[in-house]
Amino acid sequence: MNSLVFFSFMVTLLVSLVLSARYPYQQVLQHSRIRGRQHGPNVCAVQKLIGTNKQYYTNCKQWYQRKICGKSTIISYECCPGYERVPGEKGCPAALPLSNIYETLGVVGAATTQLYSDRANLRPEIEGPGSFTIFAPSNEAWAALPAEILDALVSNVNIELLNALRYHMVNRRLLTDELKHGVTFPSMYQNLDIHVHHYPNGIVTVNCARLIKADHHATNGVVHVIDKVITAVTNDINQVVETEESLETLRTAVAASGLNTLLESLNKQYTLLAPTNEAFEKIPPETLNRILGDPEALKDLLHHHILNNAQCSEAIIAGSSMETLEGTSIEVGCTGEDLTLNGKPIISRKDILATNGVVHFIDELLIPDAAKTLSELGKDSDASKVIELFQQAGLGSHLAVNERVTVIAAHNNAFKDRTPSVNRDLTNLLQNHIIKETLSSKYLYHGQVLETVGGKKLRVFVYRNALCIENSCIDAHDKKGRYGTLFIVDKLLTPPTGNVMDVLKADNRFSMLVAAIQSAGLTETLNREGTFTVFAPTDEAFRALPRGELNKLLGNAKDLSNLLKYHIGDEILVSGAVSQLVRLKSLQGEKLEATSKNATMHINKVPISEADMMATNGVIHAVRTFLHPPAKTQERGDLMSDSGLEIIKQAPAYSKISQRSARLVPTYSKLMSRMKQ
């Protein structure tokens, strides 16, 4: 118990210390400091990506996952920013001695920047008085530059190298608490802006270069080490599109949609996932021409490629859902060095920074549901098999044109045993899976009636854990297309063909039940409008009764009626609504208990042999045995038997043939003749 209390205390302390930091970077740094405290003062825990020199301060989630971009990490411990080790002492007890920026560059792992500052005659300025911030590329960042670019900079040290270095500087002291998301600061090269982004996971970028060592104080400013050499940004997103040859088709689409103004705007930061010409060429011509010729679909297509914030690749260390301008989300993640969209590594060029955001080139078009026909929606979904059946049945026109309909599409799992052959009956059935209007499942209500193109009327049933149309229950979120909606359901639905009595009479399995219902005087009840669930004993259930007990069962209209009423629920319950225990009141007054086991519905623990025979006033589920009402205590204290049959045994009337109702005789004779057969 004491260890549990201590653990709770430590968790509470950890959370409170982390939350006390104001900004994400400070929060992850504080988390790393807490994780490293067992190794001494001012020790920070860092996660190092195995096989690289990349390391990160991380939050709790990354700490426990031990992965960055799906790759394993190891934990190491080093001095927190601004501290150093002292021989013979634990941890990092000593603050780094303050010196000027030039000297500090050599201490924090930016010796190449220090060297180039000397060559470019920048050294006197960053050794002298003032208050500067320098975003210093690491030694590895300089080494990663293409040789021709580095040669050009170094060979012209008095101009290009100096200009490049001054673009990495700001003429004031900036710590990470001022490096807020989306802010810009004028650099010391022609006042061209440096673009800062501070992400919720604690990563801070400058022109999409990640701060890897931050907040190193100097006597004349601050040094932040970054993982890239940055260059000046002058183009907005629209200008990037206009100047790139590989974006010619995108350029045409942007102009046709009038999106230029948005991509030029400096009021907000965006990320453009820019499809290349190659990406457009992968789309079937008929689909592409349809979208390009439809202003609304084209707008949705382009907006789906624009994220609502500027997202640099260095800030992505795990998958996360990001909202697009179109309103839906894209899963942006990474696998090793590759960025992924919806799990696919389709980003061919990343981090083209613009004055109003970031551009990433992608080699696959992301077509949103809102720009697709129902046919295209279905082919890319878990209902692809039934969509193919619609096509084979000659109903594809409802799914491919601008007809505003809702298609009720059975999940592929409904056909795991076999796919039905297309014939007239299936065609008629599929017609009744197409609703004559565009619907959203969140606006459906209990008792609502939907009209199909096949002329049938379908009912909506709302349950605690299910939303069903007739006997099919919605299995996934709606897929909203350009004109219509796709409801993916668990099975093909069965439109009602008549009332309960009509359905029972049409099925030879229930001939004895029909006769019993007539004998008990329940025919009128089951013919009228209502909401019944009938657990219908088959002829097999009747034949399983001993003949003497059957005689007694049919010998008293009142008790027969009570027994049959116990098989009738007073509301409609389809099998797809039974995912847990559901109690249903019977017409007899007692409760029935419906459960589901191994994908089979049970009633009072009796398995349903066939479920969901739909009727206009209810639903029928076949059972191969009679249901047993619960035992009741009579006033004299005697317990009645569990079964309706034994209740009948206790009734003395059953021993006297003369007390039988005269109208039972013909029905009884019919039943007995069937029993002999």
XYZ file of C-alpha atoms in Angstrom:
677
model
C 0.000 0.000 0.000
C 2.861 2.390 0.878
C 4.525 1.802 -2.505
C 1.223 2.530 -4.242
C 0.860 5.807 -2.360
C 4.441 6.737 -3.236
C 3.855 5.918 -6.921
C 0.704 8.064 -6.975
C 2.611 10.889 -5.318
C 5.400 10.710 -7.908
C 2.937 10.687 -10.802
C 1.143 13.707 -9.353
C 4.467 15.496 -8.833
C 5.590 14.699 -12.371
C 2.361 16.006 -13.872
C 2.378 19.174 -11.792
C 6.006 19.971 -12.615
C 5.494 19.404 -16.338
C 2.288 21.439 -16.451
C 3.994 24.311 -14.641
C 6.041 24.925 -17.783
C 4.209 27.375 -20.031
C 5.179 26.212 -23.508
C 5.518 22.768 -25.110
C 9.313 22.943 -25.420
C 9.664 23.819 -21.743
C 7.236 20.999 -20.889
C 9.203 18.281 -22.681
C 12.471 19.662 -21.315
C 11.019 19.570 -17.799
C 9.832 16.000 -18.411
C 13.331 15.020 -19.557
C 14.847 16.713 -16.502
C 12.534 14.761 -14.174
C 13.366 11.495 -15.919
C 17.078 12.205 -15.506
C 17.083 13.429 -11.917
C 18.116 10.029 -10.545
C 21.472 10.570 -12.271
C 22.130 13.830 -10.462
C 21.262 17.518 -10.716
C 20.575 19.089 -14.115
C 20.681 15.782 -15.981
C 18.209 15.394 -18.835
C 17.037 12.106 -20.371
C 17.056 12.108 -24.166
C 15.849 9.564 -26.686
C 18.405 8.759 -29.358
C 17.337 7.237 -32.648
C 19.344 4.069 -33.131
C 21.725 4.270 -36.093
C 21.587 8.080 -36.364
C 22.810 11.091 -34.461
C 19.249 12.366 -33.908
C 18.048 12.816 -30.373
C 14.920 14.276 -28.799
C 13.505 15.547 -25.577
C 10.145 13.783 -25.486
C 6.826 13.725 -23.699
C 5.404 10.839 -21.669
C 3.825 9.130 -24.669
C 7.066 8.936 -26.653
C 8.977 7.999 -23.504
C 6.937 4.856 -22.980
C 6.667 3.951 -26.655
C 10.451 4.219 -27.106
C 9.979 4.970 -30.790
C 10.469 7.928 -33.111
C 8.856 7.589 -36.536
C 8.384 3.900 -35.877
C 12.102 3.369 -35.233
C 13.482 2.190 -31.903
C 15.285 4.586 -29.594
C 17.629 4.258 -26.658
C 17.664 6.454 -23.585
C 20.794 8.368 -22.700
C 21.491 10.978 -20.078
C 23.330 14.237 -20.623
C 23.630 17.683 -19.107
C 20.574 19.856 -19.530
C 21.098 23.030 -21.599
C 23.355 25.504 -19.794
C 25.071 23.015 -17.446
C 28.243 20.935 -17.401
C 29.807 18.085 -15.475
C 32.387 18.487 -12.736
C 34.973 15.704 -12.327
C 34.219 13.547 -9.310
C 30.708 14.910 -8.787
C 27.344 13.405 -9.686
C 25.270 14.901 -12.436
C 25.879 18.319 -13.955
C 26.118 20.650 -10.973
C 27.920 23.546 -12.662
C 26.465 26.207 -14.915
C 28.383 26.739 -18.137
C 30.598 29.809 -17.912
C 29.189 32.730 -19.864
C 31.193 33.918 -22.806
C 30.389 35.730 -26.010
C 28.467 34.136 -28.876
C 31.598 33.310 -30.850
C 33.102 31.333 -27.958
C 29.750 29.721 -27.103
C 29.452 28.325 -30.654
C 32.490 26.160 -30.023
C 31.093 24.839 -26.754
C 27.607 23.790 -27.976
C 28.552 21.716 -31.024
C 28.532 24.442 -33.691
C 32.258 24.640 -34.369
C 31.726 24.809 -38.149
C 29.491 27.855 -37.724
C 32.201 29.321 -35.527
C 34.811 28.634 -38.224
C 32.716 30.179 -41.003
C 31.955 33.206 -38.805
C 35.691 33.770 -38.606
C 36.174 33.371 -42.363
C 33.281 35.705 -43.182
C 34.598 38.397 -40.842
C 31.505 38.053 -38.631
C 33.615 37.196 -35.608
C 34.242 40.783 -34.402
C 30.490 41.453 -34.342
C 29.520 38.332 -32.387
C 32.440 38.771 -29.997
C 31.607 42.404 -29.369
C 28.886 44.259 -27.504
C 25.242 43.796 -28.440
C 22.287 41.512 -27.950
C 21.907 38.906 -30.673
C 20.267 35.576 -31.296
C 21.935 33.148 -33.667
C 20.308 30.001 -34.985
C 23.547 28.140 -35.548
C 23.601 25.147 -37.925
C 25.225 22.123 -36.344
C 28.425 20.692 -37.744
C 26.372 17.906 -39.374
C 24.040 20.482 -40.965
C 26.908 22.142 -42.807
C 28.294 18.774 -43.869
C 24.895 17.796 -45.309
C 24.841 20.720 -47.775
C 25.385 19.750 -51.417
C 29.048 20.217 -52.277
C 28.380 22.802 -55.010
C 26.368 25.014 -52.635
C 28.933 24.795 -49.869
C 31.768 25.526 -52.311
C 29.911 28.579 -53.636
C 29.425 29.936 -50.119
C 32.965 29.329 -48.910
C 34.705 30.545 -52.094
C 32.974 33.922 -51.820
C 33.405 34.401 -48.097
C 33.131 38.161 -48.014
C 29.624 38.257 -49.480
C 27.583 35.058 -49.763
C 28.803 33.334 -46.613
C 28.402 36.505 -44.559
C 24.894 37.051 -45.922
C 23.994 33.438 -45.205
C 25.230 33.685 -41.620
C 23.503 37.002 -40.977
C 20.229 35.472 -42.179
C 20.600 33.077 -39.230
C 20.723 36.005 -36.796
C 18.192 38.284 -35.104
C 19.219 41.588 -33.594
C 17.768 40.842 -30.143
C 17.829 38.154 -27.497
C 15.197 35.403 -28.129
C 14.621 32.489 -25.756
C 12.267 29.603 -26.579
C 9.413 31.100 -24.585
C 9.269 33.838 -27.248
C 9.488 31.393 -30.135
C 5.751 30.961 -30.459
C 3.946 29.101 -33.205
C 3.619 31.084 -36.425
C 5.662 34.120 -35.416
C 8.292 35.750 -37.621
C 11.350 37.798 -36.731
C 13.349 40.038 -39.078
C 16.763 38.584 -39.669
C 19.984 40.610 -39.830
C 20.140 40.047 -43.590
C 17.978 42.667 -45.335
C 15.345 42.229 -42.600
C 14.084 39.092 -44.351
C 11.834 37.170 -41.996
C 12.759 34.038 -40.114
C 9.698 31.791 -39.643
C 9.193 30.046 -36.295
C 6.832 27.182 -35.475
C 6.400 25.791 -31.986
C 4.484 22.481 -32.025
C 2.437 20.792 -29.279
C 4.954 17.923 -29.048
C 7.637 20.389 -27.926
C 9.530 20.612 -31.202
C 10.497 24.117 -32.324
C 11.487 24.823 -35.918
C 13.062 27.809 -37.624
C 12.379 27.782 -41.369
C 11.568 24.077 -40.842
C 14.990 23.396 -39.252
C 14.637 21.812 -35.788
C 16.147 23.348 -32.682
C 18.331 20.571 -31.288
C 20.070 22.596 -28.566
C 18.221 25.650 -27.359
C 18.617 28.561 -24.979
C 22.401 28.660 -24.587
C 23.076 32.010 -23.003
C 26.003 34.193 -23.976
C 27.196 37.553 -22.682
C 25.932 39.206 -25.843
C 22.921 37.052 -26.712
C 21.596 33.537 -27.153
C 22.679 30.544 -29.240
C 20.194 27.959 -30.555
C 21.681 25.040 -32.504
C 19.556 23.879 -35.475
C 19.824 20.797 -37.680
C 19.862 22.528 -41.095
C 21.329 25.515 -42.857
C 18.353 27.777 -43.586
C 17.765 30.034 -46.571
C 15.720 33.168 -47.064
C 12.019 32.820 -47.903
C 10.389 35.252 -50.319
C 7.632 33.328 -52.166
C 4.134 32.667 -50.912
C 2.491 29.273 -51.524
C 0.815 30.422 -54.728
C 4.154 31.605 -56.122
C 5.699 28.207 -55.296
C 2.947 26.575 -57.358
C 3.390 29.092 -60.165
C 7.130 28.549 -60.491
C 7.408 24.758 -60.233
C 7.282 22.904 -63.557
C 6.197 19.659 -61.887
C 3.040 21.376 -60.595
C 1.629 22.462 -63.956
C -1.633 20.480 -63.641
C -2.113 21.692 -60.071
C -1.523 25.236 -61.266
C -4.320 24.861 -63.841
C -6.680 23.408 -61.216
C -5.908 26.198 -58.730
C -6.626 28.839 -61.367
C -9.887 27.139 -62.383
C -11.081 26.995 -58.783
C -10.100 30.583 -57.926
C -7.923 29.372 -55.071
C -5.044 31.710 -55.900
C -6.230 34.386 -53.469
C -6.212 31.969 -50.548
C -2.732 30.671 -51.384
C -1.416 34.237 -51.621
C -2.943 35.354 -48.325
C -0.619 36.161 -45.447
C -3.431 36.135 -42.875
C -3.005 32.464 -42.025
C -0.430 29.699 -42.269
C -1.207 26.587 -44.335
C 0.420 23.380 -45.504
C -0.124 22.546 -49.166
C 0.208 18.886 -50.060
C 0.955 19.626 -53.704
C 0.122 16.815 -56.169
C 2.663 16.637 -58.969
C 1.788 16.192 -62.634
C 2.587 12.512 -62.164
C 0.015 12.263 -59.354
C -2.745 13.606 -61.617
C -1.747 11.217 -64.408
C -2.421 8.220 -62.158
C -6.142 9.067 -61.965
C -8.480 7.525 -64.584
C -9.206 10.222 -67.217
C -12.997 9.995 -66.785
C -12.685 10.561 -63.037
C -10.229 13.419 -63.409
C -12.259 15.132 -66.135
C -15.426 14.813 -64.046
C -13.773 16.475 -61.040
C -12.038 19.200 -63.065
C -15.366 19.976 -64.751
C -17.303 20.175 -61.478
C -16.461 23.395 -59.539
C -17.758 22.013 -56.237
C -15.874 18.726 -56.506
C -12.716 20.558 -57.612
C -12.936 22.886 -54.634
C -13.301 19.925 -52.257
C -10.389 18.150 -53.948
C -8.012 21.091 -53.587
C -9.141 21.986 -50.067
C -8.461 18.381 -49.070
C -4.805 18.984 -49.945
C -4.492 21.991 -47.626
C -3.854 21.538 -43.909
C -5.094 24.217 -41.545
C -1.611 24.956 -40.177
C 2.009 25.000 -41.248
C 3.471 21.563 -40.676
C 7.215 21.093 -41.069
C 8.427 17.531 -41.483
C 10.916 17.770 -38.601
C 8.017 18.214 -36.167
C 6.456 14.873 -37.127
C 7.764 12.092 -34.903
C 4.595 9.976 -34.767
C 1.274 9.728 -36.571
C -1.402 12.302 -35.846
C -4.677 13.359 -37.423
C -4.629 16.790 -39.045
C -7.622 18.734 -40.287
C -7.830 19.887 -43.879
C -9.469 22.995 -45.230
C -12.146 20.727 -46.705
C -13.180 19.728 -43.165
C -12.020 16.122 -43.029
C -8.756 14.855 -41.580
C -5.612 13.240 -42.940
C -3.342 10.990 -40.910
C 0.126 12.527 -41.161
C 2.939 10.338 -39.897
C 6.401 9.041 -40.613
C 8.316 5.827 -41.119
C 12.015 6.343 -40.645
C 13.000 9.230 -42.916
C 9.781 9.046 -44.971
C 6.724 11.148 -44.284
C 3.431 9.331 -44.727
C -0.105 10.415 -45.552
C -2.815 8.000 -44.440
C -0.043 5.456 -43.899
C 1.460 5.736 -47.398
C 4.954 7.186 -48.119
C 3.831 9.409 -50.992
C 5.662 12.656 -50.150
C 8.409 13.002 -52.737
C 9.798 16.398 -51.674
C 9.268 18.111 -48.366
C 9.619 21.397 -46.540
C 9.461 23.980 -49.325
C 8.922 26.921 -47.020
C 6.753 29.860 -48.104
C 5.942 33.155 -46.458
C 2.494 31.828 -45.522
C 3.193 28.172 -44.852
C 4.859 25.020 -46.121
C 4.599 22.986 -49.332
C 5.224 19.246 -49.598
C 5.162 17.594 -53.034
C 3.178 14.348 -53.225
C 3.085 11.795 -56.031
C -0.438 10.524 -55.399
C -3.701 12.478 -55.553
C -5.785 12.500 -52.365
C -9.397 12.425 -53.536
C -11.769 13.166 -50.635
C -15.098 11.397 -50.283
C -16.847 14.694 -50.986
C -15.491 14.687 -54.550
C -16.369 11.047 -55.303
C -19.415 9.429 -56.821
C -21.113 6.730 -54.770
C -19.602 4.135 -57.078
C -16.088 5.480 -56.423
C -16.819 5.705 -52.712
C -17.959 2.115 -52.558
C -15.064 0.668 -54.535
C -12.623 2.157 -52.016
C -14.619 0.990 -48.979
C -15.493 -2.119 -46.991
C -18.621 -2.432 -49.151
C -16.854 -3.000 -52.472
C -18.497 -6.399 -53.079
C -22.066 -5.119 -52.954
C -21.131 -2.108 -55.101
C -20.009 -4.575 -57.752
C -23.385 -6.317 -57.421
C -25.163 -2.987 -58.040
C -23.127 -2.617 -61.228
C -23.890 -6.163 -62.393
C -27.586 -5.634 -61.671
C -27.682 -2.601 -63.965
C -28.158 -0.136 -61.108
C -24.787 1.603 -61.508
C -26.382 4.737 -62.945
C -27.863 5.551 -59.540
C -24.341 5.488 -58.105
C -22.406 7.261 -60.841
C -24.413 10.373 -61.714
C -25.654 13.435 -59.891
C -28.652 11.648 -58.401
C -29.149 12.552 -54.761
C -29.651 9.184 -53.083
C -28.505 7.182 -50.088
C -27.219 3.681 -50.735
C -27.514 1.069 -48.006
C -24.449 -1.065 -48.692
C -23.773 -4.365 -46.954
C -20.274 -4.814 -45.510
C -17.983 -7.225 -47.334
C -18.182 -9.523 -44.305
C -21.795 -10.211 -45.235
C -20.489 -12.124 -48.267
C -17.616 -14.022 -46.644
C -19.364 -17.352 -47.213
C -20.605 -16.644 -50.731
C -21.526 -13.811 -53.065
C -25.081 -14.150 -54.441
C -25.714 -14.488 -58.159
C -27.402 -11.571 -59.847
C -30.952 -12.386 -60.908
C -34.305 -10.625 -60.982
C -34.947 -11.176 -57.266
C -31.562 -9.783 -56.257
C -31.995 -6.821 -58.605
C -35.356 -6.015 -57.005
C -33.802 -6.384 -53.562
C -30.891 -4.064 -54.412
C -33.319 -1.444 -55.753
C -34.722 -1.332 -52.240
C -31.269 -0.537 -50.883
C -31.343 2.856 -52.626
C -33.167 5.625 -50.730
C -34.638 8.479 -52.750
C -32.841 11.225 -50.823
C -29.447 12.093 -49.378
C -29.424 11.307 -45.666
C -27.105 11.539 -42.691
C -27.333 8.794 -40.089
C -27.018 11.268 -37.237
C -30.372 12.775 -38.221
C -32.259 9.467 -38.472
C -34.909 8.932 -35.808
C -36.902 6.000 -34.467
C -39.960 5.224 -36.550
C -38.799 7.255 -39.541
C -39.944 5.848 -42.881
C -37.629 5.926 -45.908
C -38.789 5.448 -49.501
C -36.665 3.437 -51.924
C -36.335 3.663 -55.703
C -37.858 0.161 -55.769
C -41.064 1.487 -54.224
C -40.703 -0.003 -50.741
C -40.921 1.871 -47.466
C -38.240 1.069 -44.911
C -38.382 1.779 -41.187
C -35.652 3.182 -38.943
C -35.087 1.621 -35.519
C -32.957 3.392 -32.925
C -31.578 1.260 -30.099
C -29.198 2.026 -27.267
C -26.218 0.530 -29.102
C -27.436 0.261 -32.670
C -29.046 2.217 -35.478
C -30.894 -0.036 -37.902
C -32.883 0.208 -41.115
C -35.208 -2.785 -41.090
C -32.982 -5.756 -40.148
C -29.660 -4.206 -41.247
C -27.722 -2.116 -38.742
C -25.237 0.616 -39.595
C -21.724 -0.771 -39.224
C -19.510 2.287 -39.842
C -19.542 6.048 -40.197
C -21.392 7.530 -43.163
C -19.423 8.078 -46.338
C -20.694 11.304 -47.898
C -20.020 11.619 -51.599
C -20.477 14.434 -54.105
C -24.202 13.841 -54.422
C -25.119 10.882 -52.252
C -24.345 9.055 -49.045
C -23.208 5.512 -48.344
C -24.515 3.729 -45.243
C -22.381 0.629 -44.638
C -24.509 -1.955 -42.831
C -23.926 -5.418 -41.414
C -26.080 -7.355 -43.901
C -28.406 -7.083 -46.855
C -31.724 -5.808 -45.556
C -35.055 -7.574 -45.999
C -37.974 -5.255 -46.812
C -41.252 -6.349 -45.204
C -43.573 -8.274 -47.527
C -46.740 -8.332 -45.385
C -47.880 -8.282 -41.772
C -46.862 -10.894 -39.203
C -49.694 -13.254 -40.083
C -48.957 -12.928 -43.806
C -45.308 -13.877 -43.246
C -46.171 -16.829 -41.002
C -48.815 -18.165 -43.398
C -46.409 -17.942 -46.325
C -43.823 -20.129 -44.557
C -44.609 -23.863 -44.280
C -42.476 -24.118 -41.146
C -45.133 -22.255 -39.149
C -48.361 -24.009 -40.212
C -49.011 -25.365 -36.690
C -48.238 -21.991 -35.124
C -50.691 -20.271 -37.476
C -53.410 -22.744 -36.447
C -52.569 -22.236 -32.761
C -52.721 -18.450 -33.148
C -56.129 -18.754 -34.748
C -57.298 -21.086 -31.980
C -56.067 -18.698 -29.284
C -57.853 -15.743 -30.851
C -54.670 -13.792 -31.586
C -55.101 -13.497 -35.339
C -56.643 -10.047 -35.177
C -53.860 -8.837 -32.872
C -51.112 -9.897 -35.268
C -52.965 -8.567 -38.310
C -53.322 -5.040 -36.986
C -50.742 -2.245 -37.075
C -48.197 -2.562 -34.322
C -44.606 -3.208 -33.331
C -44.301 -6.883 -32.501
C -41.378 -9.239 -32.144
C -42.569 -12.812 -32.549
C -40.359 -15.672 -31.400
C -42.091 -18.208 -33.586
C -41.987 -21.917 -32.661
C -41.631 -23.979 -35.812
C -43.653 -27.099 -36.582
C -40.609 -28.961 -35.313
C -41.180 -27.373 -31.884
C -44.787 -28.571 -31.866
C -43.852 -32.098 -32.943
C -41.297 -32.297 -30.161
C -44.114 -32.148 -27.563
C -45.586 -35.420 -26.256
C -49.037 -35.935 -27.765
C -50.777 -35.812 -24.408
C -49.196 -32.510 -23.514
C -50.069 -31.111 -26.914
C -53.682 -32.137 -26.374
C -53.743 -30.239 -23.105
C -51.985 -27.271 -24.665
C -54.715 -26.969 -27.252
C -57.510 -27.679 -24.799
C -57.774 -24.274 -23.167
C -57.949 -21.111 -25.231
C -56.962 -18.837 -22.343
C -53.806 -20.728 -21.364
C -52.877 -21.254 -25.005
C -53.239 -17.518 -25.556
C -51.045 -16.732 -22.539
C -48.349 -19.117 -23.701
C -48.327 -17.680 -27.230
C -48.378 -14.113 -25.900
C -45.188 -14.934 -23.993
C -43.591 -15.514 -27.410
C -44.566 -12.011 -28.606
C -42.620 -8.898 -27.593
C -44.354 -5.529 -27.571
C -41.668 -3.745 -29.608
C -39.540 -4.529 -32.649
C -36.146 -6.027 -31.803
C -33.876 -7.051 -34.687
C -30.886 -9.293 -34.131
C -28.325 -6.588 -34.948
C -29.501 -4.576 -31.949
C -28.586 -7.361 -29.504
C -24.940 -6.875 -28.573
C -25.590 -7.231 -24.862
C -28.476 -8.366 -22.670
C -31.746 -6.776 -23.824
C -34.953 -7.258 -21.848
C -38.173 -7.188 -23.829
C -41.676 -7.093 -22.370
C -43.984 -9.776 -23.754
C -47.709 -9.397 -24.419
C -48.199 -11.916 -21.589
C -46.595 -9.404 -19.216
C -43.354 -11.178 -18.316
C -39.955 -10.111 -19.607
C -38.010 -11.899 -22.323
C -34.201 -11.786 -22.272
C -32.353 -11.478 -25.574
C -28.597 -12.063 -25.806
C -26.027 -12.732 -28.500
C -23.511 -15.576 -28.481
C -21.147 -16.532 -31.291
C -22.972 -14.143 -33.643
C -26.295 -15.912 -32.954
C -29.202 -14.251 -31.206
C -30.639 -16.134 -28.212
C -33.930 -15.594 -26.428
C -34.121 -16.883 -22.855
C -30.906 -18.779 -23.747
C -32.684 -20.528 -26.636
C -30.837 -20.008 -29.947
C -32.728 -18.350 -32.794
C -32.710 -20.703 -35.795
C -33.524 -17.903 -38.246
C -33.605 -14.226 -37.383
C -35.109 -11.088 -38.845
C -38.058 -12.096 -41.008
C -39.436 -8.617 -41.407
C -43.144 -7.781 -41.424
C -44.956 -4.479 -41.782
C -46.011 -4.648 -38.137
C -43.025 -6.402 -36.637
C -40.262 -8.959 -36.961
C -40.262 -12.755 -36.663
C -37.461 -14.898 -35.252
C -37.793 -18.676 -35.605
C -37.153 -20.969 -32.605
C -37.175 -24.775 -32.529
C -38.544 -25.062 -28.998
C -41.109 -23.330 -26.832
C -40.007 -20.573 -24.465
C -40.590 -21.069 -20.746
C -42.172 -18.258 -18.727
C -40.677 -17.754 -15.252
C -42.333 -19.627 -12.368
C -44.906 -17.740 -10.308
C -45.932 -18.167 -6.678
C -49.709 -18.549 -6.253
C -51.616 -17.114 -3.307
C -51.794 -20.532 -1.589
C -47.997 -20.692 -1.821
C -47.732 -23.390 -4.472
C -45.065 -22.897 -7.160
C -46.168 -23.196 -10.734
C -44.041 -25.185 -13.156
C -41.376 -23.521 -15.305
C -42.969 -24.399 -18.614
C -46.201 -23.180 -20.131
C -46.939 -26.817 -20.897
C -46.865 -27.825 -17.217
C -48.996 -24.823 -16.345
C -51.549 -26.388 -18.633
C -51.132 -29.735 -16.814
C -52.234 -28.145 -13.538
C -55.440 -26.839 -15.051
C -58.239 -29.381 -14.332
C -60.095 -28.129 -17.347
C -57.687 -30.025 -19.607
C -58.940 -33.350 -18.232
C -62.495 -32.594 -19.305
C -63.039 -32.666 -23.026
C -66.539 -31.288 -22.573
C -65.157 -27.963 -21.323
C -63.224 -27.326 -24.513
C -64.348 -24.490 -26.655
C -66.275 -25.785 -29.609
C -64.303 -23.627 -31.988
C -61.057 -25.385 -31.022
C -62.167 -28.752 -32.353
C -61.523 -28.188 -36.089
C -58.118 -26.607 -35.402
C -57.182 -29.371 -32.992
C -58.104 -32.008 -35.554
C -55.954 -30.314 -38.170
C -52.987 -30.150 -35.801
C -53.332 -33.792 -34.818
C -53.494 -34.870 -38.448
C -50.286 -32.965 -39.152
C -48.673 -34.595 -36.119
C -49.522 -38.046 -37.477
C -47.936 -37.133 -40.785
